[in-house]
CSV table of C-alpha atoms and ligand atoms in Angstrom, one decimal:
chain,number,residue,atom,x,y,z
B,1,MET,CA,-38.2,-17.8,-37.0
B,2,ASN,CA,-34.8,-17.5,-38.6
B,3,GLN,CA,-31.7,-16.5,-36.6
B,4,SER,CA,-31.8,-12.8,-37.3
B,5,ASP,CA,-35.5,-12.5,-36.6
B,6,HIS,CA,-34.9,-14.4,-33.4
B,7,ARG,CA,-32.1,-12.0,-32.4
B,8,LYS,CA,-34.3,-9.0,-33.2
B,9,ALA,CA,-37.1,-10.4,-31.0
B,10,LEU,CA,-34.7,-10.9,-28.1
B,11,ASP,CA,-33.3,-7.3,-28.5
B,12,GLN,CA,-36.8,-5.9,-28.6
B,13,PHE,CA,-37.7,-7.9,-25.5
B,14,ALA,CA,-34.5,-6.5,-23.8
B,15,ASP,CA,-35.6,-3.0,-24.7
B,16,ARG,CA,-39.0,-3.6,-23.1
B,17,LEU,CA,-37.4,-5.0,-19.9
B,18,ALA,CA,-35.0,-1.9,-19.7
B,19,LYS,CA,-38.1,0.4,-19.7
B,20,ASP,CA,-39.2,-1.3,-16.5
B,21,HIS,CA,-35.6,-1.2,-15.1
B,22,LEU,CA,-35.0,-4.9,-15.6
B,23,GLY,CA,-32.2,-6.7,-17.4
B,24,PRO,CA,-31.8,-10.1,-19.2
B,25,LEU,CA,-29.0,-12.1,-17.6
B,26,TRP,CA,-28.5,-14.1,-20.8
B,27,ASP,CA,-26.9,-11.0,-22.5
B,28,ASN,CA,-24.8,-9.9,-19.5
B,29,LEU,CA,-23.6,-12.9,-17.6
B,30,GLY,CA,-20.1,-12.8,-19.2
B,31,THR,CA,-19.7,-9.1,-18.3
B,32,MET,CA,-20.8,-9.7,-14.7
B,33,VAL,CA,-18.8,-12.8,-14.1
B,34,THR,CA,-15.5,-12.7,-16.0
B,35,LYS,CA,-13.4,-15.8,-16.5
B,36,GLN,CA,-10.4,-14.0,-14.8
B,37,PRO,CA,-10.1,-10.7,-12.9
B,38,THR,CA,-10.6,-7.6,-15.1
B,39,HIS,CA,-9.7,-4.0,-14.1
B,40,LYS,CA,-8.5,-0.8,-15.4
B,41,VAL,CA,-5.4,-0.5,-13.1
B,42,LYS,CA,-2.2,-0.1,-15.1
B,43,PRO,CA,1.3,-0.4,-13.6
B,44,TYR,CA,3.1,2.9,-13.1
B,45,LEU,CA,6.3,4.2,-11.6
B,46,TRP,CA,7.1,7.5,-9.8
B,47,LYS,CA,10.6,8.8,-9.3
B,48,TRP,CA,11.6,9.8,-5.7
B,49,GLN,CA,13.4,13.0,-6.7
B,50,THR,CA,10.4,14.4,-8.4
B,51,ILE,CA,8.1,13.8,-5.4
B,52,ARG,CA,10.7,15.0,-2.9
B,53,ASN,CA,11.3,18.3,-4.9
B,54,TYR,CA,7.5,19.0,-5.1
B,55,LEU,CA,7.1,18.4,-1.4
B,56,LEU,CA,10.0,20.8,-0.5
B,57,GLU,CA,8.3,23.3,-2.7
B,58,ALA,CA,5.0,22.8,-0.9
B,59,GLY,CA,6.8,23.3,2.4
B,60,PRO,CA,6.7,27.1,2.6
B,61,LEU,CA,3.5,27.2,0.5
B,62,LEU,CA,1.3,25.3,2.9
B,63,ALA,CA,1.0,26.0,6.6
B,64,LEU,CA,-0.3,23.0,8.6
B,65,GLY,CA,-3.4,23.6,10.7
B,66,ARG,CA,-7.1,22.7,10.8
B,67,GLU,CA,-7.6,24.0,7.3
B,68,SER,CA,-4.9,21.8,5.8
B,69,GLU,CA,-4.1,19.0,8.2
B,70,ARG,CA,-1.4,17.2,6.3
B,71,ARG,CA,1.2,18.2,3.7
B,72,VAL,CA,0.8,15.2,1.4
B,73,ILE,CA,1.3,14.6,-2.3
B,74,TYR,CA,-0.4,11.4,-3.4
B,75,LEU,CA,0.3,9.0,-6.3
B,76,GLN,CA,-2.4,9.5,-8.9
B,77,ASN,CA,-2.4,6.4,-11.2
B,78,PRO,CA,-3.1,7.9,-14.7
B,79,SER,CA,-5.1,4.8,-15.6
B,80,LEU,CA,-7.6,5.5,-12.8
B,81,ILE,CA,-8.5,9.2,-13.5
B,82,HIS,CA,-11.8,8.8,-15.2
B,83,GLU,CA,-15.4,10.1,-14.8
B,84,GLY,CA,-14.2,13.0,-12.7
B,85,LYS,CA,-12.9,10.7,-10.1
B,86,ILE,CA,-9.7,11.1,-8.0
B,87,GLY,CA,-7.4,8.2,-9.0
B,88,TYR,CA,-5.5,6.5,-6.2
B,89,ALA,CA,-2.6,4.1,-6.6
B,90,THR,CA,-5.0,1.1,-7.3
B,91,ASP,CA,-8.7,0.6,-7.0
B,92,THR,CA,-8.4,-0.3,-3.4
B,93,LEU,CA,-5.1,1.3,-2.2
B,94,TYR,CA,-4.0,4.9,-1.7
B,95,VAL,CA,-0.4,6.0,-1.3
B,96,GLY,CA,0.8,9.5,-0.3
B,97,ILE,CA,4.1,11.0,0.6
B,98,GLN,CA,4.1,13.3,3.6
B,99,LEU,CA,6.5,16.1,4.6
B,100,LEU,CA,6.8,17.3,8.2
B,101,LEU,CA,9.1,20.2,8.9
B,102,PRO,CA,10.9,20.9,12.2
B,103,GLY,CA,8.5,22.2,14.9
B,104,GLU,CA,5.3,21.5,12.9
B,105,VAL,CA,2.2,19.7,14.3
B,106,ALA,CA,-0.1,17.7,12.1
B,107,PRO,CA,-3.3,17.9,14.3
B,108,SER,CA,-5.0,14.9,15.8
B,109,HIS,CA,-7.9,13.1,14.1
B,110,ARG,CA,-9.2,9.6,13.5
B,111,HIS,CA,-10.9,7.8,10.6
B,112,SER,CA,-12.2,4.4,9.7
B,113,GLN,CA,-9.6,3.9,7.0
B,114,ALA,CA,-6.6,1.8,8.1
B,115,ALA,CA,-3.3,3.6,7.7
B,116,ILE,CA,0.4,2.7,7.7
B,117,ARG,CA,3.5,4.9,7.5
B,118,PHE,CA,6.8,3.8,6.1
B,119,ILE,CA,9.6,6.2,7.0
B,120,ILE,CA,11.8,7.4,4.1
B,121,GLU,CA,13.9,10.2,5.7
B,122,GLY,CA,14.0,10.6,9.5
B,123,LYS,CA,16.5,10.2,12.3
B,124,GLY,CA,14.1,9.5,15.1
B,125,ASP,CA,13.1,13.0,16.2
B,126,ALA,CA,9.7,13.2,14.5
B,127,PHE,CA,6.9,11.2,16.0
B,128,THR,CA,3.4,10.0,15.6
B,129,THR,CA,1.1,9.4,18.6
B,130,VAL,CA,-1.5,6.7,18.3
B,131,ASN,CA,-4.2,6.7,20.9
B,132,GLY,CA,-1.7,8.4,23.3
B,133,GLU,CA,1.4,6.3,22.6
B,134,LYS,CA,4.1,8.4,21.1
B,135,THR,CA,6.5,6.6,18.7
B,136,TYR,CA,9.6,8.2,17.2
B,137,MET,CA,10.1,7.5,13.5
B,138,GLU,CA,13.4,6.5,11.9
B,139,ARG,CA,14.2,5.6,8.2
B,140,GLY,CA,12.9,2.1,7.4
B,141,ASP,CA,10.4,1.9,10.3
B,142,LEU,CA,6.8,0.8,9.7
B,143,VAL,CA,4.3,2.6,11.9
B,144,LEU,CA,0.6,1.5,12.2
B,145,THR,CA,-2.4,3.8,12.7
B,146,PRO,CA,-5.2,1.2,13.0
B,147,PRO,CA,-8.7,2.3,11.9
B,148,TRP,CA,-10.5,4.8,14.3
B,149,THR,CA,-7.3,5.5,16.4
B,150,TRP,CA,-6.5,9.1,17.3
B,151,HIS,CA,-3.3,10.2,15.7
B,152,ASP,CA,-1.2,13.3,15.3
B,153,HIS,CA,2.4,13.9,14.1
B,154,GLY,CA,5.1,16.2,15.5
B,155,HIS,CA,8.7,17.0,14.9
B,156,GLU,CA,11.3,17.8,17.6
B,157,GLY,CA,14.4,17.8,15.3
B,158,THR,CA,16.0,20.0,12.7
B,159,GLU,CA,15.8,18.2,9.3
B,160,PRO,CA,12.7,17.7,7.1
B,161,VAL,CA,11.1,14.3,7.6
B,162,PHE,CA,9.5,12.3,4.8
B,163,TRP,CA,7.3,9.2,5.0
B,164,MET,CA,5.0,7.1,2.8
B,165,ASP,CA,1.3,7.0,3.9
B,166,GLY,CA,-0.7,3.9,2.9
B,167,LEU,CA,-4.4,3.7,3.4
B,168,ASP,CA,-7.3,1.5,2.1
B,169,VAL,CA,-9.1,4.6,0.8
B,170,GLY,CA,-10.5,2.9,-2.3
B,171,LEU,CA,-11.6,-0.2,-0.5
B,172,VAL,CA,-13.4,1.7,2.2
B,173,LYS,CA,-15.1,4.0,-0.4
B,174,THR,CA,-16.4,1.0,-2.3
B,175,LEU,CA,-17.7,-0.5,0.9
B,176,THR,CA,-19.2,2.9,1.9
B,177,GLY,CA,-17.5,2.7,5.3
B,178,SER,CA,-15.8,6.1,5.6
B,179,PHE,CA,-15.9,8.1,8.8
B,180,PHE,CA,-13.7,10.9,9.9
B,181,GLU,CA,-13.5,13.0,13.1
B,182,PRO,CA,-11.2,15.8,14.2
B,183,TYR,CA,-10.0,15.8,17.8
B,184,HIS,CA,-11.0,18.9,19.7
B,185,ASP,CA,-7.3,19.7,20.4
B,186,ASP,CA,-4.2,19.7,18.2
B,187,THR,CA,-2.7,16.8,20.2
B,188,TYR,CA,-4.1,13.8,21.9
B,189,PRO,CA,-2.9,13.4,25.6
B,190,LEU,CA,0.0,10.9,26.1
B,191,ASN,CA,-0.8,7.9,28.2
B,192,GLY,CA,2.7,6.6,29.0
B,193,PRO,CA,6.3,6.8,28.0
B,194,ALA,CA,7.2,7.0,24.3
B,195,ASP,CA,7.6,3.7,22.4
B,196,SER,CA,6.1,1.6,25.2
B,197,SER,CA,4.7,-1.0,22.7
B,198,VAL,CA,8.1,-1.3,21.1
B,199,ALA,CA,9.6,-2.1,24.5
B,200,ARG,CA,6.9,-4.7,25.2
B,201,TYR,CA,6.6,-6.5,21.9
B,202,ALA,CA,9.4,-5.7,19.4
B,203,SER,CA,11.2,-9.1,19.4
B,204,GLY,CA,8.2,-11.1,18.5
B,205,VAL,CA,7.7,-11.9,22.3
B,206,ARG,CA,5.5,-10.0,24.8
B,207,SER,CA,6.2,-8.5,28.1
B,208,ILE,CA,4.2,-10.4,30.9
B,209,SER,CA,2.4,-7.1,31.6
B,210,GLU,CA,0.6,-7.7,28.3
B,211,ARG,CA,-0.9,-11.1,29.0
B,212,LYS,CA,-4.5,-9.8,29.0
B,213,VAL,CA,-4.1,-7.9,25.7
B,214,ARG,CA,-6.4,-9.3,22.9
B,215,GLY,CA,-5.4,-9.3,19.3
B,216,TYR,CA,-7.2,-6.4,17.7
B,217,PRO,CA,-5.7,-4.0,16.8
B,218,SER,CA,-2.1,-4.9,16.9
B,219,PRO,CA,-0.6,-3.7,20.2
B,220,LEU,CA,2.7,-3.1,18.5
B,221,ILE,CA,2.6,0.2,16.5
B,222,ASN,CA,6.2,0.6,15.3
B,223,TYR,CA,8.1,-2.2,13.5
B,224,LYS,CA,11.7,-0.9,13.8
B,225,TRP,CA,13.9,-1.3,10.7
B,226,THR,CA,16.9,-2.5,12.8
B,227,ASN,CA,14.7,-5.5,13.9
B,228,ILE,CA,13.3,-6.2,10.4
B,229,LYS,CA,16.7,-6.0,8.8
B,230,GLN,CA,18.0,-8.5,11.3
B,231,ALA,CA,15.1,-10.9,10.6
B,232,LEU,CA,15.9,-10.7,6.8
B,233,GLU,CA,19.6,-11.4,7.5
B,234,GLY,CA,18.5,-14.5,9.4
B,235,LEU,CA,16.4,-15.6,6.4
B,236,THR,CA,19.4,-15.5,4.1
B,237,ARG,CA,20.6,-18.7,5.8
B,238,LEU,CA,17.6,-20.4,4.2
B,239,ASP,CA,16.5,-20.7,0.6
B,240,ALA,CA,15.0,-17.6,-1.0
B,241,ASP,CA,11.4,-17.7,-2.1
B,242,PRO,CA,11.4,-18.1,-5.9
B,243,TYR,CA,9.0,-15.2,-6.5
B,244,ASP,CA,9.8,-12.8,-3.6
B,245,GLY,CA,13.4,-13.5,-2.6
B,246,TYR,CA,14.0,-13.2,1.1
B,247,ALA,CA,10.7,-11.8,2.4
B,248,ILE,CA,8.7,-11.2,5.5
B,249,ASP,CA,5.2,-10.2,6.3
B,250,TYR,CA,4.8,-7.7,9.2
B,251,VAL,CA,2.6,-9.5,11.7
B,252,ASN,CA,0.5,-8.7,14.8
B,253,PRO,CA,2.5,-10.3,17.6
B,254,VAL,CA,-0.6,-11.5,19.4
B,255,THR,CA,-2.5,-13.1,16.6
B,256,GLY,CA,0.3,-13.9,14.0
B,257,GLY,CA,-2.0,-12.3,11.4
B,258,SER,CA,-1.3,-9.3,9.3
B,259,ALA,CA,0.1,-6.3,11.3
B,260,ASP,CA,-2.8,-4.3,10.1
B,261,ALA,CA,-5.9,-6.4,9.7
B,262,ARG,CA,-6.9,-5.0,6.3
B,263,LEU,CA,-3.6,-3.6,4.9
B,264,GLY,CA,-0.9,-6.2,4.2
B,265,THR,CA,2.7,-5.1,4.6
B,266,SER,CA,5.9,-6.9,3.5
B,267,MET,CA,9.6,-6.3,3.1
B,268,GLN,CA,11.7,-8.3,0.7
B,269,LYS,CA,15.4,-8.5,0.1
B,270,ILE,CA,16.6,-9.2,-3.4
B,271,ALA,CA,20.3,-10.0,-2.9
B,272,ALA,CA,22.8,-8.1,-5.1
B,273,GLY,CA,22.9,-9.5,-8.6
B,274,THR,CA,19.9,-11.9,-8.2
B,275,GLY,CA,16.3,-12.0,-9.5
B,276,THR,CA,13.1,-13.8,-8.9
B,277,LYS,CA,10.7,-15.7,-11.2
B,278,ALA,CA,7.4,-14.3,-12.2
B,279,HIS,CA,4.0,-15.0,-10.7
B,280,ARG,CA,0.7,-13.2,-10.3
B,281,HIS,CA,-1.9,-13.0,-7.6
B,282,VAL,CA,-5.3,-11.3,-7.2
B,283,HIS,CA,-4.1,-8.8,-4.6
B,284,SER,CA,-2.6,-5.6,-5.8
B,285,ALA,CA,0.5,-4.0,-4.3
B,286,CYS,CA,2.2,-0.6,-4.0
B,287,TYR,CA,6.0,-0.8,-3.8
B,288,HIS,CA,8.6,1.6,-2.3
B,289,VAL,CA,12.3,1.0,-2.9
B,290,LEU,CA,14.0,1.4,0.5
B,291,GLU,CA,17.4,0.8,-0.9
B,292,GLY,CA,19.2,-0.6,-4.0
B,293,GLU,CA,18.6,-0.5,-7.7
B,294,GLY,CA,17.2,-2.8,-10.3
B,295,TYR,CA,14.0,-3.4,-12.2
B,296,THR,CA,10.6,-5.1,-12.1
B,297,VAL,CA,9.0,-6.7,-15.2
B,298,ILE,CA,5.2,-6.3,-15.0
B,299,ASN,CA,3.2,-8.0,-17.8
B,300,GLY,CA,6.2,-7.8,-20.1
B,301,GLU,CA,7.0,-4.1,-19.4
B,302,LYS,CA,10.3,-3.2,-17.7
B,303,PHE,CA,10.2,-0.7,-14.8
B,304,GLU,CA,13.6,0.4,-13.8
B,305,TRP,CA,14.0,1.8,-10.2
B,306,THR,CA,16.5,3.2,-7.8
B,307,GLN,CA,16.3,4.1,-4.1
B,308,GLY,CA,13.1,6.0,-3.1
B,309,ASP,CA,11.0,5.2,-6.2
B,310,PHE,CA,7.4,4.0,-6.0
B,311,PHE,CA,5.7,1.6,-8.4
B,312,ILE,CA,2.4,-0.3,-8.7
B,313,VAL,CA,1.7,-4.0,-9.3
B,314,PRO,CA,-2.0,-4.2,-10.4
B,315,PRO,CA,-4.2,-7.2,-9.6
B,316,TRP,CA,-3.6,-10.5,-11.5
B,317,SER,CA,-0.4,-9.1,-13.2
B,318,TRP,CA,2.8,-11.1,-13.9
B,319,HIS,CA,5.7,-9.6,-12.0
B,320,GLU,CA,9.3,-10.4,-11.2
B,321,HIS,CA,12.1,-8.4,-9.5
B,322,HIS,CA,15.8,-8.1,-10.4
B,323,SER,CA,18.6,-6.4,-8.6
B,324,THR,CA,21.2,-4.8,-10.8
B,325,GLY,CA,23.5,-2.9,-8.4
B,326,GLN,CA,26.4,-3.8,-6.2
B,327,THR,CA,24.3,-3.7,-3.1
B,328,ASP,CA,21.3,-5.7,-1.8
B,329,VAL,CA,17.8,-4.5,-2.7
B,330,HIS,CA,15.2,-3.9,0.0
B,331,LEU,CA,11.6,-3.4,-1.3
B,332,PHE,CA,8.8,-2.4,1.0
B,333,SER,CA,5.3,-3.1,-0.2
B,334,MET,CA,1.7,-2.6,0.9
B,335,ASN,CA,-1.2,-4.7,-0.4
B,336,ASP,CA,-4.9,-5.6,0.0
B,337,ARG,CA,-4.2,-9.4,0.5
B,338,PRO,CA,-5.6,-9.7,4.0
B,339,VAL,CA,-9.1,-8.6,2.8
B,340,LEU,CA,-9.0,-10.9,-0.3
B,341,GLU,CA,-7.8,-13.8,1.9
B,342,ILE,CA,-10.6,-13.3,4.5
B,343,LEU,CA,-13.1,-13.3,1.6
B,344,GLY,CA,-11.5,-16.4,0.0
B,345,LEU,CA,-10.7,-14.5,-3.1
B,346,ASP,CA,-6.9,-14.5,-3.4
B,347,GLN,CA,-5.3,-16.8,-6.0
B,348,GLU,CA,-1.8,-17.2,-7.1
B,349,GLU,CA,-0.3,-18.6,-10.3
B,350,ALA,CA,3.3,-19.2,-11.3
B,351,TYR,CA,4.6,-18.1,-14.8
B,352,ALA,CA,5.2,-21.3,-16.6
B,353,GLU,CA,7.0,-20.4,-19.8
B,354,ASN,CA,10.7,-19.5,-20.4
B,355,ASN,CA,11.9,-21.1,-17.1
B,356,GLY,CA,9.7,-18.6,-15.2
B,357,ASN,CA,10.9,-15.3,-16.5
B,358,GLN,CA,9.0,-13.0,-18.9
B,359,PHE,CA,10.2,-11.7,-22.2
B,360,ILE,CA,10.7,-8.0,-22.0
B,361,GLU,CA,8.5,-6.4,-24.7
B,362,ARG,CA,8.4,-2.7,-23.6
B,363,ILE,CA,10.4,-0.3,-21.4
B,364,PHE,CA,8.2,1.9,-19.2
B,365,GLN,CA,8.0,5.6,-20.2
B,366,PRO,CA,6.2,8.1,-18.0
B,367,GLU,CA,2.9,9.5,-19.5
X,1,LIG,C1,-4.3,10.8,7.1
X,1,LIG,O1,-5.0,10.8,8.2
X,1,LIG,C2,-2.9,11.0,7.1
X,1,LIG,O2,-2.8,11.1,9.5
X,1,LIG,C3,-2.2,11.0,6.0
X,1,LIG,O3,-1.0,11.6,8.4
X,1,LIG,C4,-2.8,10.8,4.7
X,1,LIG,C5,-4.9,10.4,3.5
X,1,LIG,C6,-6.2,10.2,3.4
X,1,LIG,C7,-7.0,10.2,4.6
X,1,LIG,C8,-6.3,10.4,5.8
X,1,LIG,C9,-2.2,11.3,8.4
X,1,LIG,C10,-4.2,10.6,4.7
X,1,LIG,C11,-5.0,10.6,5.9
């Protein structure tokens, strides 16, 4: 048989297999097992003022209740809207921005997705309760809602409160693990004074009353910005990480592992006028600019940001951060690293060329 007859015979054989719902691995191995991670997630950037204005418009338009439990506008990555599917921020991660107005109640429910909140505007008079612990939310705080915990939000103050919601919606959907249950009442009963876990754990130590607490989920539900900022200041006496600047992971104070077992959370400080070298890793990340201005180069594309903006670093993508303003930059980010690490799938690589910095080939333009 010559080569083309041979190919024809193999193709005809594959057609016969397909009729019996079978496939030849010799034609498909390279698609199934790629040499490096492949995906459709593109980086994207959303401006804070756009999101904030839409939310304020949605304020009087949407009353909260059991019909519409949360006033949230989510980041819809344009590269992920296909085949009629809702696009999230990445394949695994979902990010929404929530507005709660004075006096409102976002009713209690629970779900199997892990959730975190990062407070963008708030003076400590709106709150979340998590399984009966009420915690007041201020700008810069990270609040945990571990999977299957009852949670509702309320507001005792006078100004609108905005926060970032991060959930592992895509991951849980892929793993077919989604469960949701509304609570029979708007609010879940309180089981003690407000912010008791902050009182017991906030300095990385624990109150002796907590000796019997086991590690899951994290007993601390609010990582106060004042404490995190102080921790970052402490780090500046040491060398900065070449790829992340001065950076911390939020951790569970009992286990030392990720604060939420599935959603990774970090805060990094890029000192005024400095920048990092580029690297890439398998885990993907959603960034929120808490303060400062600068840009991130992702696979040769420059994403310029200022306070409040959101951007995506897709899996296995070169990225580096640069501060351009007079003040230090603080970047909050959420990622899927804990899950990839548990599965032994995370990898990291440093950018070797050009002394570790990418050449800028394009400037990001919104689609
Ligand atoms: C959720 O429960 C909240 O509790 C916010 O505030 C956003 C997005 C998807 C699924 C559940 C909340 C959510 C969510």
